[in-house]
Amino acid sequence: MFCINCVEQLMIKKIMFSYQTLFNFTQSVFEKIGLTEEEARQAADILMRAELRNISTHGLMRLPEYINLWRNNRITTTPVFKVVHETLSTALVDGGKGLGLVTAPKAMRLAIEKAKTAGTGWVAVRNSYHYGIAGYYAMMALKEEMIGISMTNANPLVAPTFGLHGMLGTNPIAVAIPAKKQPPFVADFATAPIARGKLDILEEKGLDAPAGLLQDREGNLTTQSGILKESGSLLTLGGSPEKGGHKGFCMTAIVDILSAVLPGANFGPTVVPTLGYVKDKTSGEDKGIGHFFGAIRIDAFQTADEFKQYMDQWIESFRKAETIPGHDKVIIPGDPERISEKEKLENGISVSKQTLKKLEKIANDLEIPFFA
Amino acid sequence: MFCINCVEQLMIKKIMFSYQTLFNFTQSVFEKIGLTEEEARQAADILMRAELRNISTHGLMRLPEYINLWRNNRITTTPVFKVVHETLSTALVDGGKGLGLVTAPKAMRLAIEKAKTAGTGWVAVRNSYHYGIAGYYAMMALKEEMIGISMTNANPLVAPTFGLHGMLGTNPIAVAIPAKKQPPFVADFATAPIARGKLDILEEKGLDAPAGLLQDREGNLTTQSGILKESGSLLTLGGSPEKGGHKGFCMTAIVDILSAVLPGANFGPTVVPTLGYVKDKTSGEDKGIGHFFGAIRIDAFQTADEFKQYMDQWIESFRKAETIPGHDKVIIPGDPERISEKEKLENGISVSKQTLKKLEKIANDLEIPFFA
């Protein structure tokens, strides 16, 4: 008898996996390359949180890149986490050439600890590498009744206003703010107008990028979604100055300075790229990329309960806002990702065939069991 | 004998005034309405700094608005500055219904004092009003070898992504960062794509606004520069979501929450407007607008000297960046304003005839000498 459900299940089986299956595999990869069990679990949690939150550009598809960095001795999997200098509310951390996935959770916990006594805690990190989704760290503050802040610099793909070449990263900021009855406000966004990963997807599908976001190596505007691989660059958020693009430049620059200049990591154009996008320019010292974390104890200002009620009012007033034709609601930052987490935990996570192939190769190379 | 220089001087005389002349008049206005001599000098310094920095939308043309607020008992000129709660690195300040020009400098000084002992200082202010240019406060940190941060919420003119009405202010952020040989990096920008004052100027000249920044009361995109006065609203920085406009919404929302929800001021759509732009909706409690200030001691991370050398490198690498055709340099945030300060201190400040007329009326009403 023909079973439509079985066929569907069979089709789904090829690309859908349970959260736990993927988590376990990811953890085993990290353990195999030298992370402790606890660090590997933590790193897997960050990547899998990206998958759950539908930010797959920062999930499993990053594993090959991390393995590459490790094979090429660009990172170590046994880094020494060193507090170089500290005050009551601050610390400068040297990540010891470790992955951000290892160093960043410790740095954010340090910020939270500082905030417990000083009201706020601020930790700048140098000598680190890719740390996954910025939002993960900001959200660590939520259960402590704190506002969490997280930012990082990255590969130079964004041209400053009037600049010809990519000199700044897509430099994300995340801010997580607790509410009472409402779920928390969680903004987690690249300060550039479009994520690199989204351009990859458009390119794969043979689609153009929206107008006004990209320029080629001569500085001509282009909609060619693959242009970053051909020495093109992203414009800043806002685009041209008449539309406020110089404000986007300011935002991206501020993230670069707080994340990299303040701790003494490689800043803007001196970041040694981790990707095939930017030509390797390994001249100069490699002090890694940098991150900046903040934890603000709510009751360092007003009582947490009062604030959270007030935050409910904020969220509700935007939730019930009148909308423009064709849209039924204003989206509260963090809502789509939270809905996605619930859905994917229940129904599983889809992995593209391309990524699966790369993960299988990793499993073979590292001699660990593959899940598919 | 015809003297071309004399004619030019005569023409200039009508609208150009020395910094000191305008400063003295502004101080006398503030003293006359009840500020102490010191507060009046401080408030005049903030407005005149805006004039010098070529941000005249936040200079003398604001005086009539402040007088209006005072006449209508929306502000008091003898406010009590009250620290409601504090920790080692934070304070919550109630501005006591004072002008931001009076309250904000004290709040920023408090942040700087906190940073001296705790490494960083963070002060949130409620029950305040317009505070002039955000950059003034951020720059107060520079001479202390600190990074200064300043932000405020404002009249609801910006619609959230997919929203029909203005619910958020143009909510500026300023960040001032010291360098060594290079002048400091000073970013001071509304998080909305275009300043309200710039739209006023376009409207006065009968010019359209750039496309993609404004919508009318039905949610249709428009280039009508006067649309805010007809229940239209500004889009967020970036515009539509495909161009990253939701990131602009996040930025503006974060400023609103830190500046207003955290201290307990009126947030977003509940801000009681100070201007003719938004219909008066005085229902609900008026806890003023709010500000958020930060001071980060550089040597709470690394030595100030090391950081400032590194900051020089950052600035220099952008200063010498290759540019797109038609532009000869990348503009470092703060450069145009610094050049303007020098030029206007030497050559004087021009005041429009419209503003002059309003200032003359203020002088007559308050029975103080007019300067023109």
XYZ file of C-alpha atoms in Angstrom:
744
model
C 0.000 0.000 0.000
C 1.292 3.411 -0.898
C 1.969 5.423 2.238
C 2.182 9.145 1.600
C 3.419 9.755 5.133
C 6.254 7.267 4.702
C 7.405 8.941 1.512
C 7.270 12.310 3.176
C 9.163 10.984 6.142
C 11.703 9.454 3.822
C 12.136 12.736 1.978
C 12.365 14.665 5.211
C 14.753 12.130 6.700
C 17.356 13.094 4.179
C 17.666 16.616 5.391
C 15.851 16.895 8.739
C 17.588 15.896 11.945
C 16.725 16.186 15.579
C 18.322 18.911 17.645
C 19.991 16.340 19.869
C 21.520 14.396 16.977
C 23.135 17.497 15.550
C 24.154 18.752 18.980
C 25.906 15.486 19.812
C 27.761 15.420 16.519
C 28.896 19.030 16.902
C 30.073 18.397 20.431
C 32.008 15.302 19.311
C 33.765 17.334 16.582
C 34.873 19.954 19.082
C 36.013 17.312 21.577
C 37.958 15.505 18.901
C 39.973 18.594 17.959
C 40.952 19.183 21.565
C 38.312 21.129 23.472
C 37.413 19.852 26.930
C 34.047 18.136 27.257
C 32.582 21.220 28.911
C 33.997 23.615 26.314
C 32.816 21.379 23.488
C 29.301 21.256 24.957
C 29.342 25.044 25.297
C 30.596 25.572 21.718
C 28.002 23.130 20.373
C 25.307 24.968 22.311
C 26.259 28.257 20.597
C 26.244 26.797 17.082
C 23.034 24.870 17.690
C 21.349 27.936 19.146
C 22.057 29.641 15.820
C 20.438 26.704 13.997
C 17.394 26.807 16.271
C 17.069 30.570 15.847
C 17.125 30.170 12.058
C 20.495 31.877 11.680
C 22.011 28.879 9.943
C 24.786 31.060 8.477
C 26.252 30.941 11.993
C 25.450 27.314 12.680
C 26.738 23.981 11.383
C 27.963 25.463 8.116
C 30.715 27.214 10.101
C 32.248 23.952 11.338
C 34.436 23.419 8.229
C 35.794 26.958 8.647
C 36.712 26.327 12.291
C 38.399 23.045 11.401
C 40.340 24.876 8.699
C 41.536 27.521 11.134
C 42.648 24.767 13.498
C 44.450 22.742 10.806
C 46.298 25.882 9.691
C 47.354 26.728 13.240
C 45.440 29.974 13.121
C 43.676 28.955 16.341
C 44.528 26.658 19.203
C 41.957 24.411 20.846
C 43.693 24.645 24.213
C 43.846 28.410 24.672
C 44.807 30.119 27.915
C 42.090 32.580 28.997
C 44.052 35.449 30.542
C 42.684 38.471 32.365
C 45.343 41.020 31.427
C 43.969 43.924 33.441
C 40.838 44.666 35.428
C 38.973 47.244 37.488
C 35.755 46.963 39.484
C 33.573 47.107 36.374
C 35.959 46.134 33.558
C 38.388 43.498 32.339
C 40.694 43.108 29.373
C 40.938 39.483 28.309
C 43.479 37.837 26.035
C 41.797 34.870 24.355
C 45.136 33.130 23.721
C 44.327 32.400 20.037
C 41.257 30.388 20.975
C 37.976 30.209 19.118
C 35.459 32.840 20.186
C 33.111 29.963 20.912
C 35.450 28.993 23.772
C 36.619 32.395 24.969
C 33.491 34.507 24.572
C 31.186 32.633 27.008
C 33.855 32.957 29.726
C 34.292 36.662 28.966
C 30.545 37.302 29.119
C 30.312 35.418 32.425
C 33.079 37.647 33.749
C 31.079 40.734 32.689
C 28.050 39.353 34.531
C 30.119 38.678 37.669
C 31.505 42.235 37.588
C 27.969 43.620 37.255
C 26.879 41.760 40.384
C 29.160 43.915 42.506
C 29.769 47.066 40.436
C 26.317 47.473 38.849
C 27.694 46.954 35.359
C 30.444 44.779 33.854
C 32.378 45.381 30.615
C 34.857 42.960 29.134
C 36.927 43.541 25.997
C 38.617 40.533 24.384
C 41.561 40.334 21.989
C 43.290 37.417 20.320
C 40.020 35.628 19.663
C 38.249 34.287 16.567
C 34.722 33.869 15.255
C 32.257 33.674 18.155
C 29.050 32.584 16.415
C 25.876 34.602 16.973
C 26.313 37.798 18.961
C 22.888 37.273 20.515
C 23.964 34.156 22.439
C 26.140 36.194 24.784
C 23.715 39.069 25.193
C 21.026 36.534 26.163
C 23.246 35.043 28.889
C 22.449 38.171 30.938
C 18.675 37.680 30.830
C 18.360 35.099 33.578
C 20.436 37.326 35.858
C 17.959 40.238 35.547
C 20.511 42.094 33.486
C 20.638 43.737 30.076
C 23.232 41.949 27.950
C 25.312 43.559 25.216
C 27.635 41.821 22.786
C 29.563 42.970 19.735
C 32.482 41.805 17.616
C 34.575 42.915 14.684
C 35.026 40.682 11.658
C 36.491 40.290 8.161
C 36.793 43.599 6.283
C 33.945 43.534 3.751
C 32.250 46.895 4.358
C 33.545 50.062 2.674
C 33.434 53.276 4.717
C 31.329 56.074 3.182
C 33.113 57.174 -0.050
C 35.685 54.383 0.402
C 36.540 52.014 -2.444
C 37.381 48.852 -0.502
C 36.027 46.765 2.365
C 37.741 48.030 5.524
C 35.289 47.064 8.258
C 33.453 43.907 9.208
C 29.710 43.434 9.143
C 30.301 44.011 12.886
C 27.182 42.797 14.694
C 25.633 44.170 17.862
C 23.268 42.241 20.102
C 21.270 43.683 22.980
C 19.012 41.487 25.138
C 16.568 43.120 27.538
C 14.302 41.228 29.957
C 10.565 41.856 30.286
C 7.997 40.441 32.726
C 5.028 38.759 30.999
C 6.356 39.443 27.550
C 9.305 37.483 26.177
C 12.569 39.428 26.207
C 13.552 41.995 23.579
C 16.510 40.472 21.722
C 18.059 42.510 18.921
C 20.912 40.734 17.151
C 21.991 42.328 13.902
C 24.951 42.997 11.659
C 25.491 46.759 11.406
C 25.895 46.260 7.629
C 22.703 46.299 5.521
C 22.771 42.609 4.566
C 24.512 39.557 5.963
C 27.235 37.908 3.938
C 25.449 34.577 4.327
C 22.312 35.991 2.715
C 24.331 37.133 -0.284
C 25.696 33.576 -0.577
C 22.170 32.209 -0.662
C 21.092 34.725 -3.325
C 24.160 33.826 -5.375
C 23.443 30.090 -5.093
C 19.934 30.725 -6.397
C 21.234 32.937 -9.195
C 19.392 35.949 -7.779
C 20.464 39.589 -7.631
C 21.008 41.497 -4.391
C 18.737 44.492 -3.643
C 19.931 47.713 -5.294
C 22.114 50.136 -3.372
C 23.910 47.686 -1.064
C 27.002 46.634 -3.017
C 29.769 48.149 -5.110
C 32.341 46.555 -7.415
C 36.103 47.055 -7.174
C 35.831 50.293 -9.186
C 33.204 51.732 -6.857
C 30.230 51.261 -9.218
C 26.987 50.205 -7.585
C 26.036 46.649 -8.454
C 23.381 44.072 -7.614
C 25.720 41.139 -8.352
C 25.275 38.971 -5.263
C 28.708 37.311 -5.616
C 30.642 40.578 -5.922
C 32.362 40.281 -2.511
C 34.369 37.372 -3.896
C 35.586 39.623 -6.714
C 37.010 42.414 -4.548
C 33.689 44.203 -4.304
C 32.418 45.569 -1.008
C 29.280 46.190 0.989
C 28.045 49.730 1.542
C 27.188 50.789 5.085
C 23.662 50.608 6.539
C 21.670 53.391 4.867
C 23.782 53.357 1.696
C 24.562 56.812 0.317
C 25.064 59.770 2.720
C 21.825 61.466 1.603
C 20.050 58.404 2.990
C 22.093 58.360 6.165
C 24.796 55.899 5.108
C 27.416 57.858 7.064
C 25.464 56.963 10.233
C 25.830 53.307 9.284
C 29.579 53.911 8.884
C 29.668 55.454 12.384
C 27.891 52.436 13.923
C 30.156 49.892 12.235
C 33.231 51.954 13.157
C 32.188 52.229 16.815
C 31.787 48.429 17.033
C 35.237 48.005 15.469
C 36.865 50.427 17.914
C 35.209 49.052 21.076
C 35.721 45.426 20.027
C 39.213 45.674 18.572
C 41.072 48.935 19.291
C 40.069 48.977 22.971
C 41.398 45.463 23.728
C 44.236 45.666 21.182
C 43.010 43.133 18.612
C 43.412 43.538 14.862
C 41.048 46.300 13.807
C 39.146 47.014 10.578
C 41.368 46.585 7.527
C 44.098 44.786 9.501
C 41.868 41.823 10.422
C 43.431 38.663 9.021
C 40.544 37.171 7.045
C 39.172 33.755 7.897
C 37.446 33.339 4.584
C 37.986 33.079 0.875
C 36.268 36.437 0.450
C 39.205 38.663 1.130
C 42.692 38.121 -0.213
C 45.046 36.900 2.463
C 47.085 39.774 3.812
C 48.988 38.157 6.611
C 51.518 40.953 6.881
C 51.641 42.461 10.351
C 50.952 40.890 13.694
C 47.894 38.697 14.136
C 46.221 39.581 17.412
C 42.994 37.992 16.262
C 39.649 39.705 16.213
C 38.080 41.266 19.278
C 34.788 41.286 21.130
C 33.155 43.641 23.607
C 30.642 42.474 26.196
C 28.452 44.379 28.616
C 26.153 43.368 31.463
C 23.920 46.008 33.059
C 22.172 45.017 36.281
C 18.637 46.374 35.999
C 18.410 47.093 39.715
C 21.516 49.229 39.481
C 18.967 51.740 38.153
C 15.422 50.821 39.237
C 13.893 47.671 40.712
C 13.894 44.807 38.235
C 10.175 44.257 38.709
C 9.262 47.862 37.953
C 11.529 47.922 34.911
C 10.171 44.665 33.547
C 6.579 45.861 33.809
C 7.582 49.004 32.003
C 9.332 46.902 29.368
C 6.101 44.912 28.923
C 4.340 48.191 28.160
C 7.021 49.078 25.627
C 6.731 45.739 23.848
C 2.917 45.729 23.945
C 2.638 49.209 22.497
C 4.709 48.148 19.487
C 2.975 44.766 19.236
C -0.391 46.461 18.804
C 0.867 49.268 16.546
C -1.092 50.115 13.392
C 0.685 48.821 10.304
C 1.177 49.850 6.699
C -0.910 48.048 4.056
C 0.340 44.541 3.314
C 1.795 43.884 6.761
C -0.127 42.682 9.775
C 2.267 43.503 12.588
C 5.368 45.266 13.757
C 7.954 42.599 14.540
C 9.423 42.806 18.037
C 13.164 42.046 17.893
C 13.645 38.432 19.001
C 10.114 37.210 18.188
C 10.857 35.364 14.919
C 13.916 33.670 16.416
C 12.020 32.568 19.533
C 9.200 31.086 17.445
C 11.779 29.322 15.293
C 13.512 27.822 18.360
C 10.277 26.236 19.552
C 9.369 24.950 16.105
C 12.769 23.422 15.358
C 13.115 21.824 18.764
C 9.830 20.044 18.061
C 10.142 19.282 14.363
C 13.868 19.062 13.801
C 16.441 21.081 11.925
C 17.019 20.928 8.183
C 20.584 20.738 6.921
C 21.440 21.479 3.293
C 22.983 18.707 1.238
C 26.056 20.837 0.679
C 26.603 21.261 4.407
C 25.885 17.568 5.049
C 28.585 16.620 2.570
C 31.102 18.862 4.300
C 30.151 17.531 7.724
C 30.550 13.961 6.488
C 34.050 14.787 5.280
C 34.871 16.230 8.715
C 33.590 13.048 10.368
C 35.729 10.910 8.059
C 38.835 13.034 8.506
C 38.468 13.126 12.282
C 37.409 9.476 12.443
C 34.218 10.068 14.378
C 30.794 8.577 13.645
C 28.621 10.498 11.211
C 24.950 10.937 11.975
C 23.392 10.703 8.494
C 34.740 105.743 -4.160
C 32.898 102.436 -4.354
C 34.271 99.958 -1.833
C 33.353 96.360 -2.616
C 34.752 95.197 0.729
C 32.567 97.679 2.599
C 29.436 96.471 0.813
C 30.350 92.881 1.564
C 30.999 93.729 5.178
C 27.693 95.533 5.349
C 25.870 92.550 3.872
C 27.672 90.165 6.166
C 27.057 92.388 9.169
C 23.366 91.740 8.917
C 23.681 88.055 9.589
C 27.180 87.364 10.922
C 27.941 87.743 14.606
C 30.892 86.940 16.765
C 30.808 83.826 18.901
C 31.101 85.917 22.055
C 28.187 88.210 21.137
C 25.851 85.287 20.593
C 27.174 83.448 23.642
C 26.551 86.441 25.898
C 23.019 86.937 24.603
C 22.173 83.247 25.041
C 23.549 83.248 28.572
C 21.530 86.361 29.418
C 18.323 84.697 28.162
C 18.905 81.651 30.351
C 19.768 83.798 33.375
C 16.676 85.918 32.865
C 14.338 82.881 32.950
C 15.859 81.693 36.201
C 18.981 79.600 35.668
C 21.934 80.385 37.916
C 24.841 82.212 36.283
C 26.842 78.997 36.122
C 23.962 76.946 34.683
C 23.201 79.671 32.147
C 26.838 79.749 31.040
C 26.817 75.961 30.736
C 23.540 75.924 28.736
C 24.824 78.696 26.453
C 28.034 76.727 25.931
C 26.032 73.703 24.725
C 23.882 75.700 22.269
C 26.852 77.680 20.994
C 28.900 74.526 20.553
C 26.140 73.316 18.223
C 26.408 76.598 16.268
C 30.182 76.312 16.049
C 29.949 72.683 14.935
C 27.541 73.662 12.150
C 24.592 71.849 13.747
C 22.486 75.005 13.860
C 19.291 72.922 14.171
C 20.421 72.406 17.791
C 21.662 75.936 18.367
C 20.053 79.348 18.723
C 16.935 78.333 16.801
C 15.986 76.139 19.776
C 15.783 79.095 22.193
C 12.156 79.982 21.310
C 11.154 76.352 21.947
C 12.808 76.338 25.376
C 11.133 79.628 26.293
C 7.813 78.131 25.194
C 8.292 75.056 27.382
C 9.102 77.346 30.317
C 6.120 79.661 29.726
C 3.798 76.642 29.584
C 5.199 75.192 32.796
C 6.415 72.112 30.986
C 9.869 72.719 32.450
C 11.163 74.476 35.524
C 14.311 76.577 35.483
C 15.102 75.729 39.097
C 15.054 71.922 38.948
C 16.286 69.683 41.745
C 18.919 67.243 40.449
C 18.238 64.068 42.414
C 20.275 60.872 42.443
C 17.472 58.345 43.037
C 19.651 55.239 43.243
C 23.281 54.379 42.645
C 25.886 51.624 42.609
C 29.648 51.770 42.120
C 29.340 52.221 38.349
C 25.768 53.502 37.893
C 23.274 56.147 38.916
C 19.631 56.868 38.210
C 18.975 60.602 38.114
C 15.660 62.448 38.275
C 16.060 65.719 36.399
C 13.189 67.345 38.286
C 11.515 68.686 35.131
C 14.585 70.705 34.207
C 15.938 71.352 30.739
C 18.393 68.725 29.546
C 20.844 71.580 29.045
C 20.908 71.965 32.842
C 20.582 68.349 33.963
C 22.609 66.505 31.346
C 26.041 68.092 32.015
C 25.704 67.208 35.699
C 24.677 63.653 34.841
C 27.614 63.202 32.479
C 30.002 64.558 35.113
C 28.592 62.000 37.531
C 29.285 59.231 34.987
C 32.872 60.486 34.665
C 33.308 60.541 38.462
C 31.981 56.962 38.728
C 34.413 55.856 36.016
C 37.348 57.265 37.974
C 36.812 54.680 40.707
C 34.852 51.855 39.029
C 36.492 51.897 35.571
C 33.234 52.873 33.875
C 30.300 55.113 34.820
C 26.712 54.891 33.504
C 23.993 57.387 34.334
C 20.362 57.171 33.198
C 18.207 60.303 33.507
C 14.428 60.702 33.593
C 12.191 63.754 33.887
C 14.401 65.802 31.600
C 13.865 67.714 28.355
C 15.784 68.502 25.184
C 19.541 68.386 25.853
C 20.966 69.924 22.651
C 23.656 68.033 20.737
C 24.413 64.547 22.014
C 28.065 65.008 21.115
C 28.628 67.714 23.717
C 28.331 65.219 26.577
C 30.300 62.449 24.888
C 33.127 64.951 24.310
C 33.237 65.871 28.015
C 34.968 62.517 28.579
C 37.836 63.227 26.177
C 39.956 65.369 28.451
C 39.694 62.702 31.166
C 41.246 60.023 28.900
C 37.863 58.354 28.662
C 35.505 57.269 25.901
C 32.253 59.218 26.214
C 28.821 57.925 25.219
C 25.594 59.913 25.117
C 22.100 59.134 23.865
C 18.570 60.444 24.288
C 15.036 59.684 23.239
C 12.868 62.331 21.582
C 9.546 63.187 19.924
C 7.934 60.187 18.181
C 8.522 60.813 14.470
C 10.041 57.499 13.328
C 7.795 54.562 12.394
C 8.998 51.083 13.350
C 9.485 48.684 10.419
C 5.991 47.990 8.944
C 4.461 50.546 11.357
C 2.127 53.276 10.123
C 2.894 56.029 12.627
C 5.863 57.717 14.238
C 6.487 55.876 17.523
C 10.174 56.545 18.184
C 12.365 59.624 18.228
C 15.226 60.296 15.878
C 17.121 59.126 18.993
C 20.732 60.224 18.563
C 23.869 58.457 19.770
C 27.219 60.145 20.258
C 30.506 58.387 20.950
C 33.739 60.339 21.482
C 37.065 58.488 21.489
C 40.440 60.105 22.180
C 43.500 59.648 19.951
C 47.110 60.801 20.392
C 48.411 62.894 17.473
C 45.141 62.684 15.581
C 42.109 64.674 16.726
C 39.496 62.562 18.521
C 36.923 60.379 16.750
C 33.556 62.020 17.463
C 30.472 60.348 16.004
C 27.244 62.219 16.765
C 24.255 61.098 14.732
C 20.517 60.609 14.823
C 19.731 56.920 14.389
C 17.036 57.973 11.862
C 18.156 58.446 8.252
C 17.693 62.224 8.139
C 17.437 64.937 10.785
C 14.123 66.715 11.248
C 15.938 70.054 10.922
C 17.250 69.072 7.489
C 13.719 68.304 6.321
C 12.675 71.777 7.524
C 15.416 73.350 5.436
C 14.407 71.341 2.342
C 10.784 72.367 2.877
C 11.749 76.038 3.227
C 13.578 75.828 -0.096
C 10.671 74.011 -1.741
C 12.818 70.925 -2.301
C 11.887 67.235 -2.065
C 13.424 64.832 0.417
C 15.489 61.892 -0.915
C 13.335 58.894 -1.922
C 12.740 56.090 0.543
C 12.974 58.037 3.812
C 9.401 59.208 4.461
C 5.859 57.880 4.397
C 2.506 59.654 4.538
C -0.276 58.908 7.023
C -1.516 56.036 4.828
C 1.909 54.428 4.692
C 2.717 55.429 1.109
C 6.320 56.382 0.446
C 6.679 60.084 -0.263
C 9.406 62.634 -0.904
C 7.301 65.517 0.484
C 9.739 67.202 2.869
C 6.962 68.705 5.046
C 5.097 65.414 5.541
C 5.960 65.069 9.254
C 3.690 68.049 9.930
C 0.844 66.185 8.208
C 0.960 63.018 10.337
C 3.574 61.408 8.129
C 6.561 59.627 9.589
C 10.222 58.891 9.003
C 11.338 55.378 8.085
C 14.170 53.837 10.064
C 17.827 53.996 8.953
C 18.138 51.623 5.984
C 14.492 52.028 4.945
C 12.828 48.782 3.837
C 13.804 45.466 5.508
C 15.497 44.149 2.344
C 17.912 47.055 2.736
C 18.369 46.481 6.452
C 15.739 48.939 7.765
C 14.878 46.542 10.605
C 18.428 47.041 11.898
C 17.752 50.772 11.979
C 14.587 50.023 13.974
C 16.648 47.953 16.423
C 19.159 50.786 16.917
C 16.495 53.424 17.495
C 14.593 51.078 19.826
C 17.713 50.300 21.883
C 18.361 54.023 22.384
C 14.740 54.497 23.460
C 14.912 51.633 25.968
C 18.264 52.593 27.517
C 17.404 56.308 27.625
C 13.779 56.083 28.705
C 12.612 52.647 29.913
C 15.722 52.095 32.051
C 15.374 55.375 34.018
C 11.557 55.409 33.861
C 11.011 58.390 31.533
C 8.304 58.553 28.881
C 9.299 56.115 26.154
C 8.667 56.019 22.387
C 5.031 56.792 21.573
C 4.295 58.119 25.085
C 6.760 61.017 24.818
C 4.852 64.265 25.242
C 5.908 66.210 22.167
C 7.705 69.520 22.491
C 6.956 70.550 18.963
C 4.191 71.378 16.535
C 5.042 68.234 14.588
C 3.066 65.778 16.626
C -0.439 66.375 17.902
C -0.466 67.015 21.610
C -1.352 63.862 23.506
C -0.900 64.922 27.081
C -2.885 61.987 28.449
C -0.848 59.921 30.873
C 1.901 60.944 33.218
C 4.668 63.198 31.948
C 7.987 61.904 33.215
C 9.833 63.830 30.539
C 12.262 62.342 28.112
C 15.344 60.403 29.202
C 19.048 60.282 28.499
C 21.748 57.661 28.968
C 25.395 58.559 29.513
C 28.510 56.428 29.657
C 32.150 57.095 30.509
C 34.739 54.372 29.892
C 38.187 54.936 31.380
C 40.659 53.841 28.713
C 43.159 52.574 31.267
C 40.491 50.329 32.729
C 41.463 48.210 29.709
C 44.940 49.146 28.437
C 47.237 52.103 29.053
C 45.807 55.311 27.623
C 49.015 55.992 25.713
C 49.031 52.604 24.010
C 45.344 52.890 23.124
C 45.709 56.386 21.725
C 48.598 55.375 19.468
C 46.488 52.489 18.242
C 43.577 54.873 17.698
C 45.901 57.089 15.621
C 46.584 54.073 13.412
C 42.862 53.437 13.050
C 42.151 57.026 12.031
C 45.145 57.238 9.700
C 44.245 54.047 7.882
C 40.790 55.455 7.092
C 42.154 58.912 6.309
C 44.401 57.503 3.596
C 41.834 55.028 2.250
C 41.288 54.790 -1.512
C 38.014 56.445 -2.522
C 35.296 55.967 -5.096
C 35.340 58.276 -8.142
C 34.086 61.783 -7.360
C 35.200 61.802 -3.727
C 38.664 62.628 -2.495
C 38.562 61.248 1.026
C 36.817 59.145 3.628
C 35.476 61.515 6.271
C 36.552 60.681 9.820
C 33.610 61.255 12.215
C 34.152 64.613 13.903
C 36.434 66.141 11.245
C 33.887 68.437 9.539
C 32.577 69.709 12.882
C 36.072 70.415 14.204
C 37.003 72.348 11.067
C 33.756 74.297 11.346
C 34.461 75.185 14.997
C 37.786 76.747 14.089
C 36.377 78.622 11.108
C 33.372 80.057 12.944
C 35.370 81.077 15.992
C 37.570 83.124 13.642
C 35.015 84.435 11.168
C 31.797 84.548 13.144
C 28.499 82.696 13.048
C 25.693 83.419 10.610
C 22.158 83.601 11.947
C 19.150 83.416 9.621
C 16.810 86.394 9.491
C 13.957 84.206 10.704
C 15.875 83.177 13.786
C 17.052 86.742 14.387
C 13.450 87.924 14.388
C 12.486 85.304 16.952
C 15.478 86.113 19.136
C 14.599 89.809 19.014
C 11.096 88.996 20.209
C 12.555 86.981 23.099
C 14.781 89.930 24.025
C 11.804 92.293 23.984
C 9.566 89.942 25.962
C 12.241 89.274 28.581
C 13.364 92.916 28.595
C 17.009 92.176 27.940
C 19.269 93.985 25.453
C 19.287 92.586 21.915
C 22.561 92.214 20.098
C 21.578 93.098 16.516
